[in-house]
Short mmCIF file of C-alpha atoms in Angstrom, two decimals:
data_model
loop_
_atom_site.label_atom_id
_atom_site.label_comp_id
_atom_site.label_asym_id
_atom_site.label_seq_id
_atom_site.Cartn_x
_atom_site.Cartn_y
_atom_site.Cartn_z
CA UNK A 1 112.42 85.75 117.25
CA UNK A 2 111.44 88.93 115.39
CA UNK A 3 110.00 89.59 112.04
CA UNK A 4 110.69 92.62 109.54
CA UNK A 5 108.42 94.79 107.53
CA UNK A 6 109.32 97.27 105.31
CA UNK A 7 107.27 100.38 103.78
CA UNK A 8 108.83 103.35 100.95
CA UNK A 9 107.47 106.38 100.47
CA UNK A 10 108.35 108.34 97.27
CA UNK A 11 107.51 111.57 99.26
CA UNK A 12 108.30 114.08 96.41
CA UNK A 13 105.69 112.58 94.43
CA UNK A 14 103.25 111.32 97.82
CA UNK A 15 102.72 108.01 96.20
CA UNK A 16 104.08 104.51 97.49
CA UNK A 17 107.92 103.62 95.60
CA UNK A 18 106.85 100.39 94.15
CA UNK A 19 109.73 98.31 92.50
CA UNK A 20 112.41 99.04 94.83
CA UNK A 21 114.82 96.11 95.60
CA UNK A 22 115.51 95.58 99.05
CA UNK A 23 118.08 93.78 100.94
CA UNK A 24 118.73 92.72 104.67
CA UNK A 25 122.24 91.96 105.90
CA UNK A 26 123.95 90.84 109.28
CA UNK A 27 127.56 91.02 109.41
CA UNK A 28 128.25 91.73 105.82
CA UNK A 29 126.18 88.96 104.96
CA UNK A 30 123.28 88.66 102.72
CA UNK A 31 120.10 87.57 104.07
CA UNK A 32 117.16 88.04 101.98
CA UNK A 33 115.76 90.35 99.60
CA UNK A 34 112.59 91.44 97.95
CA UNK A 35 111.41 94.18 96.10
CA UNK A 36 108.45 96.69 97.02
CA UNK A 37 104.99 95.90 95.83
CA UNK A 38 101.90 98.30 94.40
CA UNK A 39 101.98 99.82 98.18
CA UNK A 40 105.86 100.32 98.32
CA UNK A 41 105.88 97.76 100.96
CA UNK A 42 107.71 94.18 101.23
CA UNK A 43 104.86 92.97 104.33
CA UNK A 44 107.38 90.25 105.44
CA UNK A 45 111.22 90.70 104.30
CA UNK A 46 112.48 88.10 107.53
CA UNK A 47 111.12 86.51 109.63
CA UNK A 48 113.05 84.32 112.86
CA UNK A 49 115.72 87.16 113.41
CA UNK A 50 117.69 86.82 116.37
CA UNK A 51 118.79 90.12 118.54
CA UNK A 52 121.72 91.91 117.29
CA UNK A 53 122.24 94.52 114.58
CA UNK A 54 121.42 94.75 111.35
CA UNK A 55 121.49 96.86 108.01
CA UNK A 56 118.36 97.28 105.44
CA UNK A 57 119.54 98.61 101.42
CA UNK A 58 117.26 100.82 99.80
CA UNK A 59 118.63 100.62 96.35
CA UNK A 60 117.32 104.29 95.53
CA UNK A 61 119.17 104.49 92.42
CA UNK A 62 117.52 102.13 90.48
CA UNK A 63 113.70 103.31 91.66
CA UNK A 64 114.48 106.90 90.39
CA UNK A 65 116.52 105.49 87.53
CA UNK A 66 113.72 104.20 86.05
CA UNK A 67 111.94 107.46 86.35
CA UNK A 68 114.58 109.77 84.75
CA UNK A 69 115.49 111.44 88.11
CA UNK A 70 118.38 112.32 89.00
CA UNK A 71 119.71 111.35 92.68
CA UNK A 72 121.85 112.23 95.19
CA UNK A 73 121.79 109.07 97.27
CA UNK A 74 122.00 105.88 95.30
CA UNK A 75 121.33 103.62 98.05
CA UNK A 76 120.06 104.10 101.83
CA UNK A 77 121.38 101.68 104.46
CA UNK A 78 119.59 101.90 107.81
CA UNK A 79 121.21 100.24 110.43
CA UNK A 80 118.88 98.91 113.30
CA UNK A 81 119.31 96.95 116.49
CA UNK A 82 117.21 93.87 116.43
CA UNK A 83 115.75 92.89 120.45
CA UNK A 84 113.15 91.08 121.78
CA UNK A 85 110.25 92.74 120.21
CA UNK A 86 108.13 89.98 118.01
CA UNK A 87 107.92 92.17 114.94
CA UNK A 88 110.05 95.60 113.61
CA UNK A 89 108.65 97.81 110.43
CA UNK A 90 111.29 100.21 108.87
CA UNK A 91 109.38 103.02 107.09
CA UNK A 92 111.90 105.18 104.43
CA UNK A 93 110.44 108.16 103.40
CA UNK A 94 112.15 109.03 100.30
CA UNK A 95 112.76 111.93 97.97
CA UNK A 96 116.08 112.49 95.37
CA UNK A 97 117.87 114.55 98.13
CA UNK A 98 116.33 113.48 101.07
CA UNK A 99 115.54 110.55 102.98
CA UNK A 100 114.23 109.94 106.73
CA UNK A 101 113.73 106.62 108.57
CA UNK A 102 111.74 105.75 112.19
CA UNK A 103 111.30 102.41 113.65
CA UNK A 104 106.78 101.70 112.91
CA UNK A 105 104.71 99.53 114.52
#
């Protein structure tokens, strides 16, 4: 069973994206969601998750909303592959009309 750690970057302005909301789904289904703390992390968004694929929502939109900034991408969804590995962490980096995503450690 794996667990899943998130981590947003608001790389325009090089400080962690606090208050974004979050959400992991599996098959069009809704699993959990959280929103970023001080750090722009959620430290444990699931936990238990069995192998197979699955997509993480950045709602972007809202985060740069609330800073009178104007975006290109309103939400990100990663898709990922969930294996045997006991714990994933999905870094976004994030700007207005940018984003990049790696698999962390």
């Amino acid at each position: 069973m794996t667990s899943l750690s998130t981590h947003v970057l608001d790389a325009v302005r090089g400080v962690p994206a606090a208050g974004v909301a979050v959400w992991l789904l599996r098959d069009d289904q809704r699993l959990t969601e959280a929103l970023t703390d001080a750090d722009g992390r959620v430290k444990e968004l699931a936990a238990g998750l069995n192998p197979g694929d699955y997509r993480l929502f950045f709602d972007t939109g809202s985060y740069f909303a609330a800073q009178g900034t104007e975006t290109f991408y309103p939400e990100v969804c990663v898709a990922f592959t969930v294996g045997e590995q006991p714990h994933l962490h999905v870094p976004l980096l994030l700007s207005p009309f940018a984003y990049s995503t790696y698999r962390g450690s």
